[in-house]
Amino acid sequence: MTADPAAPAADPGETVADPGEIVAELDNLRVWFPAPGGAAVRAVDGVSLGIRRGETLGLVGESGSGKSTTGLALLRLVDATCGSVRVGGRDVTWWSRRQLRGLRRRVAMVFQDPQASLDPRRTIGASVAEPLVVHRLVDSADARRRRVAELLEMVGLRADLADRHPHELSGGQRQRVGIARALAGEPDLIVLDEPIASLDLSVQAQIMNLLRGLQRDLGLTYLFIAHDLAAVEHMSDRVAVMYLGRIVETGTPEQLYGQPAHPYTAALLSAIPVADPKVERHRRRIILSGDIPSPVDPPSGCRFRTRCPQARPDCAEVDPVLVEVAAGQWAACRYAGEAVRAMRAGTVGEETVH
Amino acid sequence: MRERTDRPTRPGRAGATDRHEPAGPDIAEPVLAIEDLTVTIGTRRGPARAVAGVDWSVRAGQTLALVGESGSGKSLTVLAATGLAPRTARVTGRVRLLGEELTALPEPRRRRLRGRHVGFVFQDPMTSLNPVLTVGRQVTEACEEHLGMTRRQARERAVELLDLVGIPSPRQRVDAYPHQFSGGMRQRVVIAMALSCEPDLLIADEPTTALDVTTQAQIVELIADLRRRLGTAVVWITHDLGVVAGVADTVAVMYGGRIVEQGPVDAVFDAPSHPYTRALLAARPGPGVRDGDLPAIQGSPPSPLDLPAGCAFWPRCPVRGDARCEHELPPLVPVAPGHRVRTFYPLSEDA
């Protein structure tokens, strides 16, 4: 990684040696958008998380949970209402447009729909070269071409695709181009926002393998935002579950998928269909009633209580904070663990799905 | 908008009820049966053979899952079977709905049969809903036409239907507009609309793909429950193998416009015999494959404009038999009772 002269914290020699180094950090971040009538859509409402160098942090949640807005905040593509965003040890929350150009080299993004994120009139080569030009990373047209070819090969594409246009490529190839472009600035962190959601099933595995291979070879750090919980489990070293603008549980995939402590995590996991008809026939599913409430007017106390099968009267009064329920596993539920056990016990003997 | 002149002469629901008391499901006529269905679409680059030689049937109370990736022809198969294929499509083959040969019928009669006996639920509920009409009006629009209901009866029926699909306080919500509902609730409205004429067949084309998993679980459960209670036959089109495992009785896997494997859901999942089905199931991340790469299938699904001469999966196939696979179309052959696969090299269970 080439050090940004404006960033004293980034010494490429040291960073690899320190596995605990925090690449990016959100502290009590709130992102509120104005809503009609003077109200606010509280898309992100008090999120704190740190992403360590070389790891993949999975961020899961339903639509409206604020997971994409959280990703955008790391690139300062949305402004914080309060709280802070730190990248490479420096507070970038209020950086100016000019300063942000440096930030956007250090934090790159891959979007869900590669069709929409690539300019249809430009060649693949021109799209991949854009960060090289903007950040002045190459000094000649020849160097640019060589670097584009190298980037395309890194993502498993032939270098001669540089002369093609996006419509000549398949969906999987276009997503590879999106990844090549994200790699161009040698970023410290790549935010992957639903990178496989719009791809065909047989292509999703290719892209997951590619992302993991690149991470291995280049020591990349990912924030992997997805609603596909099986993909998140496969990709992530740690997972954070969001609900209505808050993180409700974090831990390793083994902890969350094996012993979820928050009732929402348990319900979310039980809703994922398993590709085995025998399992599906006999499994007990926790079906949540209703929809995620409006982020304009979130419920008092615990935000999940309106849909929680184990809600108690005092859940309406106290807003739970994240507490450590096992080493490295945190849950924001006053009845963490206990509520999940009760939910699971409660489904025994009920009619099973299907 | 439907034309008022298509109102059936038959009053009320007479004639629709007696079919539900047949002599038993084994000998009952399938609700929908298609045979050798082929769809060719004219494009600027020439004709594209999007669906070829597809056979399947679905019985009352049963769910057939049509599985495939983009371009596999799964949606077009069903649209063509029900007479909803685009104008540029040429459809051949036989389609029998409740024993009646649809392809031989003139369009007005076919439309009447479709409207009366088939309900549709598509991926995006807003493509089925009119934003300027109340949900109550839309839910029963078809009933008014096909069952000859009055406005007052239709409104009562709308409340009943919204209740049936689990919309809270249906009597208040019946006068609301689609934008006042969440995505999951809109999809419930569309399901209510699809069920309004008590259809014999429900076509669900990726009905949960645009929804979150918790909402998906609700909708899957709702359709399964309605199928049990109403005895509706369901054709469920999806690319999600987890959903298939949860909803299907029988499965047809499509690739490059053809069925490559079909059979009872347990047989297909326990003993996938086509290299494509097996590779697709293996490529899913799941417990136990955390370390190391997923066994991905190389390449992308073929375009209907650019299909290989032989087996459509040949260029991506991990088995990749021989020159015959490349040049000759494999037939659909039985590997077990009711379980057929289109390959020269069916995989055995422990392969």
Short mmCIF file of N, CA, C and O in Angstrom, two decimals, chain B residues 241-314:
data_model
loop_
_atom_site.label_atom_id
_atom_site.label_comp_id
_atom_site.label_asym_id
_atom_site.label_seq_id
_atom_site.Cartn_x
_atom_site.Cartn_y
_atom_site.Cartn_z
N LEU B 241 -32.75 -22.43 -3.90
CA LEU B 241 -32.89 -23.86 -3.61
C LEU B 241 -33.43 -24.10 -2.21
O LEU B 241 -34.07 -25.12 -1.96
N GLY B 242 -33.20 -23.16 -1.31
CA GLY B 242 -33.74 -23.30 0.04
C GLY B 242 -35.25 -23.20 0.02
O GLY B 242 -35.96 -23.97 0.66
N VAL B 243 -35.77 -22.24 -0.75
CA VAL B 243 -37.22 -22.10 -0.88
C VAL B 243 -37.80 -23.35 -1.52
O VAL B 243 -38.81 -23.89 -1.07
N VAL B 244 -37.14 -23.87 -2.55
CA VAL B 244 -37.61 -25.08 -3.22
C VAL B 244 -37.75 -26.22 -2.21
O VAL B 244 -38.78 -26.90 -2.14
N ALA B 245 -36.71 -26.39 -1.39
CA ALA B 245 -36.72 -27.49 -0.42
C ALA B 245 -37.90 -27.35 0.53
O ALA B 245 -38.46 -28.34 0.99
N GLY B 246 -38.29 -26.10 0.81
CA GLY B 246 -39.37 -25.88 1.76
C GLY B 246 -40.77 -25.98 1.17
O GLY B 246 -41.71 -26.28 1.89
N VAL B 247 -40.93 -25.71 -0.12
CA VAL B 247 -42.29 -25.62 -0.66
C VAL B 247 -42.68 -26.73 -1.62
O VAL B 247 -43.86 -27.00 -1.81
N ALA B 248 -41.70 -27.38 -2.27
CA ALA B 248 -42.04 -28.19 -3.44
C ALA B 248 -42.40 -29.63 -3.11
O ALA B 248 -41.91 -30.22 -2.15
N ASP B 249 -43.29 -30.20 -3.91
CA ASP B 249 -43.49 -31.64 -3.94
C ASP B 249 -42.66 -32.23 -5.07
O ASP B 249 -42.01 -33.25 -4.91
N THR B 250 -42.71 -31.56 -6.22
CA THR B 250 -41.86 -31.99 -7.33
C THR B 250 -41.06 -30.80 -7.83
O THR B 250 -41.44 -29.64 -7.62
N VAL B 251 -39.94 -31.08 -8.48
CA VAL B 251 -39.02 -30.05 -8.93
C VAL B 251 -38.68 -30.27 -10.39
O VAL B 251 -38.51 -31.42 -10.82
N ALA B 252 -38.62 -29.20 -11.16
CA ALA B 252 -38.06 -29.28 -12.50
C ALA B 252 -36.94 -28.25 -12.58
O ALA B 252 -37.17 -27.06 -12.36
N VAL B 253 -35.72 -28.71 -12.85
CA VAL B 253 -34.57 -27.82 -12.96
C VAL B 253 -34.38 -27.48 -14.42
O VAL B 253 -34.28 -28.39 -15.26
N MET B 254 -34.35 -26.19 -14.75
CA MET B 254 -34.19 -25.80 -16.15
C MET B 254 -32.83 -25.18 -16.38
O MET B 254 -32.27 -24.50 -15.52
N TYR B 255 -32.30 -25.42 -17.57
CA TYR B 255 -31.02 -24.83 -17.97
C TYR B 255 -31.05 -24.65 -19.47
O TYR B 255 -31.39 -25.59 -20.20
N GLY B 256 -30.73 -23.46 -19.95
CA GLY B 256 -30.70 -23.22 -21.39
C GLY B 256 -32.01 -23.56 -22.09
O GLY B 256 -32.01 -24.03 -23.22
N GLY B 257 -33.15 -23.31 -21.41
CA GLY B 257 -34.45 -23.49 -22.04
C GLY B 257 -35.02 -24.90 -21.97
O GLY B 257 -36.13 -25.14 -22.44
N ARG B 258 -34.26 -25.82 -21.40
CA ARG B 258 -34.76 -27.19 -21.30
C ARG B 258 -34.76 -27.66 -19.86
O ARG B 258 -33.98 -27.17 -19.04
N ILE B 259 -35.60 -28.66 -19.59
CA ILE B 259 -35.53 -29.31 -18.29
C ILE B 259 -34.32 -30.23 -18.31
O ILE B 259 -34.15 -31.03 -19.22
N VAL B 260 -33.44 -30.08 -17.30
CA VAL B 260 -32.29 -30.97 -17.23
C VAL B 260 -32.47 -32.04 -16.17
O VAL B 260 -31.83 -33.08 -16.21
N GLU B 261 -33.34 -31.74 -15.20
CA GLU B 261 -33.62 -32.76 -14.19
C GLU B 261 -34.99 -32.50 -13.59
O GLU B 261 -35.35 -31.35 -13.33
N GLN B 262 -35.78 -33.54 -13.42
CA GLN B 262 -37.05 -33.35 -12.74
C GLN B 262 -37.43 -34.59 -11.97
O GLN B 262 -37.04 -35.71 -12.32
N GLY B 263 -38.16 -34.36 -10.88
CA GLY B 263 -38.56 -35.49 -10.06
C GLY B 263 -39.09 -35.03 -8.72
O GLY B 263 -39.19 -33.83 -8.47
N PRO B 264 -39.42 -35.99 -7.84
CA PRO B 264 -39.87 -35.64 -6.50
C PRO B 264 -38.77 -34.87 -5.77
O PRO B 264 -37.58 -35.14 -5.99
N VAL B 265 -39.16 -33.94 -4.91
CA VAL B 265 -38.18 -33.04 -4.29
C VAL B 265 -37.09 -33.81 -3.54
O VAL B 265 -35.90 -33.47 -3.63
N ASP B 266 -37.48 -34.89 -2.83
CA ASP B 266 -36.46 -35.63 -2.08
C ASP B 266 -35.44 -36.29 -3.00
O ASP B 266 -34.25 -36.28 -2.73
N ALA B 267 -35.93 -36.86 -4.09
CA ALA B 267 -35.04 -37.53 -5.03
C ALA B 267 -34.04 -36.54 -5.61
O ALA B 267 -32.84 -36.82 -5.69
N VAL B 268 -34.54 -35.37 -6.01
CA VAL B 268 -33.65 -34.40 -6.66
C VAL B 268 -32.60 -33.85 -5.68
O VAL B 268 -31.44 -33.68 -6.03
N PHE B 269 -33.01 -33.64 -4.42
CA PHE B 269 -32.05 -33.10 -3.46
C PHE B 269 -31.13 -34.20 -2.89
O PHE B 269 -29.97 -33.94 -2.62
N ASP B 270 -31.66 -35.40 -2.71
CA ASP B 270 -30.83 -36.47 -2.14
C ASP B 270 -29.90 -37.08 -3.16
O ASP B 270 -28.79 -37.49 -2.85
N ALA B 271 -30.39 -37.21 -4.38
CA ALA B 271 -29.59 -37.89 -5.41
C ALA B 271 -29.62 -37.08 -6.70
O ALA B 271 -30.12 -37.54 -7.72
N PRO B 272 -29.08 -35.83 -6.64
CA PRO B 272 -29.06 -35.04 -7.88
C PRO B 272 -28.22 -35.78 -8.91
O PRO B 272 -27.08 -36.14 -8.62
N SER B 273 -28.78 -36.02 -10.09
CA SER B 273 -28.09 -36.89 -11.04
C SER B 273 -27.53 -36.13 -12.23
O SER B 273 -26.73 -36.66 -12.99
N HIS B 274 -27.98 -34.89 -12.42
CA HIS B 274 -27.41 -34.08 -13.50
C HIS B 274 -26.24 -33.29 -12.92
O HIS B 274 -26.35 -32.75 -11.82
N PRO B 275 -25.13 -33.22 -13.66
CA PRO B 275 -23.98 -32.48 -13.13
C PRO B 275 -24.33 -31.03 -12.76
O PRO B 275 -23.78 -30.49 -11.79
N TYR B 276 -25.28 -30.43 -13.48
CA TYR B 276 -25.65 -29.04 -13.17
C TYR B 276 -26.35 -28.96 -11.81
O TYR B 276 -25.99 -28.13 -10.98
N THR B 277 -27.34 -29.83 -11.60
CA THR B 277 -28.08 -29.80 -10.33
C THR B 277 -27.11 -30.03 -9.17
O THR B 277 -27.14 -29.33 -8.16
N ARG B 278 -26.25 -31.03 -9.35
CA ARG B 278 -25.32 -31.34 -8.26
C ARG B 278 -24.37 -30.17 -8.00
O ARG B 278 -24.13 -29.79 -6.85
N ALA B 279 -23.86 -29.55 -9.07
CA ALA B 279 -22.92 -28.44 -8.90
C ALA B 279 -23.62 -27.24 -8.24
O ALA B 279 -23.04 -26.56 -7.40
N LEU B 280 -24.87 -27.01 -8.63
CA LEU B 280 -25.63 -25.89 -8.07
C LEU B 280 -25.83 -26.08 -6.57
O LEU B 280 -25.66 -25.15 -5.78
N LEU B 281 -26.17 -27.28 -6.17
CA LEU B 281 -26.38 -27.56 -4.75
C LEU B 281 -25.06 -27.45 -3.98
O LEU B 281 -25.02 -26.96 -2.86
N ALA B 282 -23.96 -27.87 -4.62
CA ALA B 282 -22.68 -27.86 -3.93
C ALA B 282 -22.11 -26.45 -3.79
O ALA B 282 -21.33 -26.17 -2.89
N ALA B 283 -22.51 -25.54 -4.70
CA ALA B 283 -21.91 -24.20 -4.72
C ALA B 283 -22.49 -23.29 -3.64
O ALA B 283 -22.00 -22.19 -3.43
N ARG B 284 -23.54 -23.74 -2.96
CA ARG B 284 -24.13 -22.93 -1.90
C ARG B 284 -23.22 -22.94 -0.68
O ARG B 284 -22.80 -24.01 -0.24
N PRO B 285 -22.95 -21.78 -0.10
CA PRO B 285 -22.20 -21.83 1.16
C PRO B 285 -23.09 -22.42 2.24
O PRO B 285 -24.30 -22.24 2.23
N GLY B 286 -22.50 -23.15 3.15
CA GLY B 286 -23.26 -23.72 4.25
C GLY B 286 -22.30 -24.12 5.35
O GLY B 286 -21.09 -23.99 5.18
N PRO B 287 -22.83 -24.61 6.46
CA PRO B 287 -21.93 -25.01 7.54
C PRO B 287 -20.95 -26.07 7.02
O PRO B 287 -21.33 -26.92 6.22
N GLY B 288 -19.72 -25.99 7.44
CA GLY B 288 -18.76 -27.00 7.03
C GLY B 288 -17.91 -26.61 5.83
O GLY B 288 -16.93 -27.28 5.54
N VAL B 289 -18.29 -25.54 5.13
CA VAL B 289 -17.44 -25.13 4.02
C VAL B 289 -16.84 -23.75 4.30
O VAL B 289 -16.54 -23.01 3.40
N ARG B 290 -16.67 -23.44 5.59
CA ARG B 290 -16.16 -22.12 5.92
C ARG B 290 -14.74 -21.91 5.40
O ARG B 290 -14.41 -20.86 4.92
N ASP B 291 -13.94 -22.94 5.51
CA ASP B 291 -12.56 -22.78 5.04
C ASP B 291 -12.46 -23.29 3.61
O ASP B 291 -13.12 -24.24 3.24
N GLY B 292 -11.63 -22.61 2.86
CA GLY B 292 -11.41 -23.04 1.49
C GLY B 292 -12.47 -22.49 0.56
O GLY B 292 -13.45 -21.88 0.99
N ASP B 293 -12.23 -22.72 -0.72
CA ASP B 293 -13.11 -22.16 -1.73
C ASP B 293 -14.38 -22.98 -1.87
O ASP B 293 -14.41 -24.17 -1.59
N LEU B 294 -15.44 -22.31 -2.34
CA LEU B 294 -16.67 -23.01 -2.67
C LEU B 294 -16.45 -23.70 -4.01
O LEU B 294 -15.77 -23.17 -4.88
N PRO B 295 -17.04 -24.88 -4.20
CA PRO B 295 -16.92 -25.52 -5.51
C PRO B 295 -17.80 -24.77 -6.53
O PRO B 295 -18.95 -25.15 -6.77
N ALA B 296 -17.27 -23.71 -7.09
CA ALA B 296 -18.05 -22.87 -8.01
C ALA B 296 -18.15 -23.51 -9.38
O ALA B 296 -17.29 -24.31 -9.76
N ILE B 297 -19.21 -23.16 -10.11
CA ILE B 297 -19.32 -23.57 -11.51
C ILE B 297 -18.67 -22.46 -12.33
O ILE B 297 -18.96 -21.29 -12.12
N GLN B 298 -17.79 -22.81 -13.23
CA GLN B 298 -17.12 -21.78 -14.02
C GLN B 298 -18.07 -21.21 -15.08
O GLN B 298 -19.03 -21.86 -15.47
N GLY B 299 -17.75 -19.99 -15.55
CA GLY B 299 -18.53 -19.40 -16.63
C GLY B 299 -19.89 -18.90 -16.18
O GLY B 299 -20.17 -18.81 -15.00
N SER B 300 -20.74 -18.56 -17.16
CA SER B 300 -22.07 -18.02 -16.88
C SER B 300 -23.11 -18.84 -17.62
O SER B 300 -22.80 -19.52 -18.59
N PRO B 301 -24.39 -18.73 -17.19
CA PRO B 301 -25.44 -19.43 -17.93
C PRO B 301 -25.50 -18.92 -19.37
O PRO B 301 -25.22 -17.75 -19.62
N PRO B 302 -25.85 -19.79 -20.33
CA PRO B 302 -25.83 -19.37 -21.73
C PRO B 302 -27.00 -18.45 -22.07
O PRO B 302 -28.04 -18.48 -21.42
N SER B 303 -26.80 -17.65 -23.09
CA SER B 303 -27.89 -16.82 -23.61
C SER B 303 -28.71 -17.68 -24.57
O SER B 303 -28.15 -18.50 -25.30
N PRO B 304 -30.04 -17.47 -24.60
CA PRO B 304 -30.87 -18.25 -25.53
C PRO B 304 -30.47 -18.01 -26.99
O PRO B 304 -30.83 -18.79 -27.88
N LEU B 305 -29.73 -16.94 -27.24
CA LEU B 305 -29.31 -16.64 -28.61
C LEU B 305 -28.07 -17.41 -29.01
O LEU B 305 -27.63 -17.38 -30.14
N ASP B 306 -27.48 -18.05 -28.05
CA ASP B 306 -26.14 -18.57 -28.26
C ASP B 306 -26.01 -19.93 -27.59
O ASP B 306 -25.14 -20.13 -26.75
N LEU B 307 -26.91 -20.85 -27.93
CA LEU B 307 -26.90 -22.15 -27.26
C LEU B 307 -26.02 -23.14 -28.00
O LEU B 307 -26.01 -23.16 -29.23
N PRO B 308 -25.29 -23.96 -27.26
CA PRO B 308 -24.48 -24.98 -27.91
C PRO B 308 -25.37 -26.00 -28.63
O PRO B 308 -26.56 -26.11 -28.29
N ALA B 309 -24.81 -26.73 -29.57
CA ALA B 309 -25.59 -27.71 -30.33
C ALA B 309 -26.04 -28.87 -29.46
O ALA B 309 -27.19 -29.30 -29.52
N GLY B 310 -25.16 -29.35 -28.62
CA GLY B 310 -25.49 -30.51 -27.80
C GLY B 310 -26.06 -30.11 -26.47
O GLY B 310 -27.01 -29.36 -26.38
N CYS B 311 -25.45 -30.63 -25.41
CA CYS B 311 -25.90 -30.32 -24.05
C CYS B 311 -25.55 -28.86 -23.74
O CYS B 311 -24.41 -28.44 -23.89
N ALA B 312 -26.56 -28.09 -23.28
CA ALA B 312 -26.34 -26.66 -23.05
C ALA B 312 -25.35 -26.42 -21.92
O ALA B 312 -24.71 -25.37 -21.84
N PHE B 313 -25.20 -27.39 -21.02
CA PHE B 313 -24.32 -27.22 -19.88
C PHE B 313 -22.89 -27.65 -20.19
O PHE B 313 -21.98 -27.40 -19.41
N TRP B 314 -22.72 -28.27 -21.34
CA TRP B 314 -21.43 -28.86 -21.67
C TRP B 314 -20.24 -27.92 -21.44
O TRP B 314 -19.25 -28.30 -20.81
#
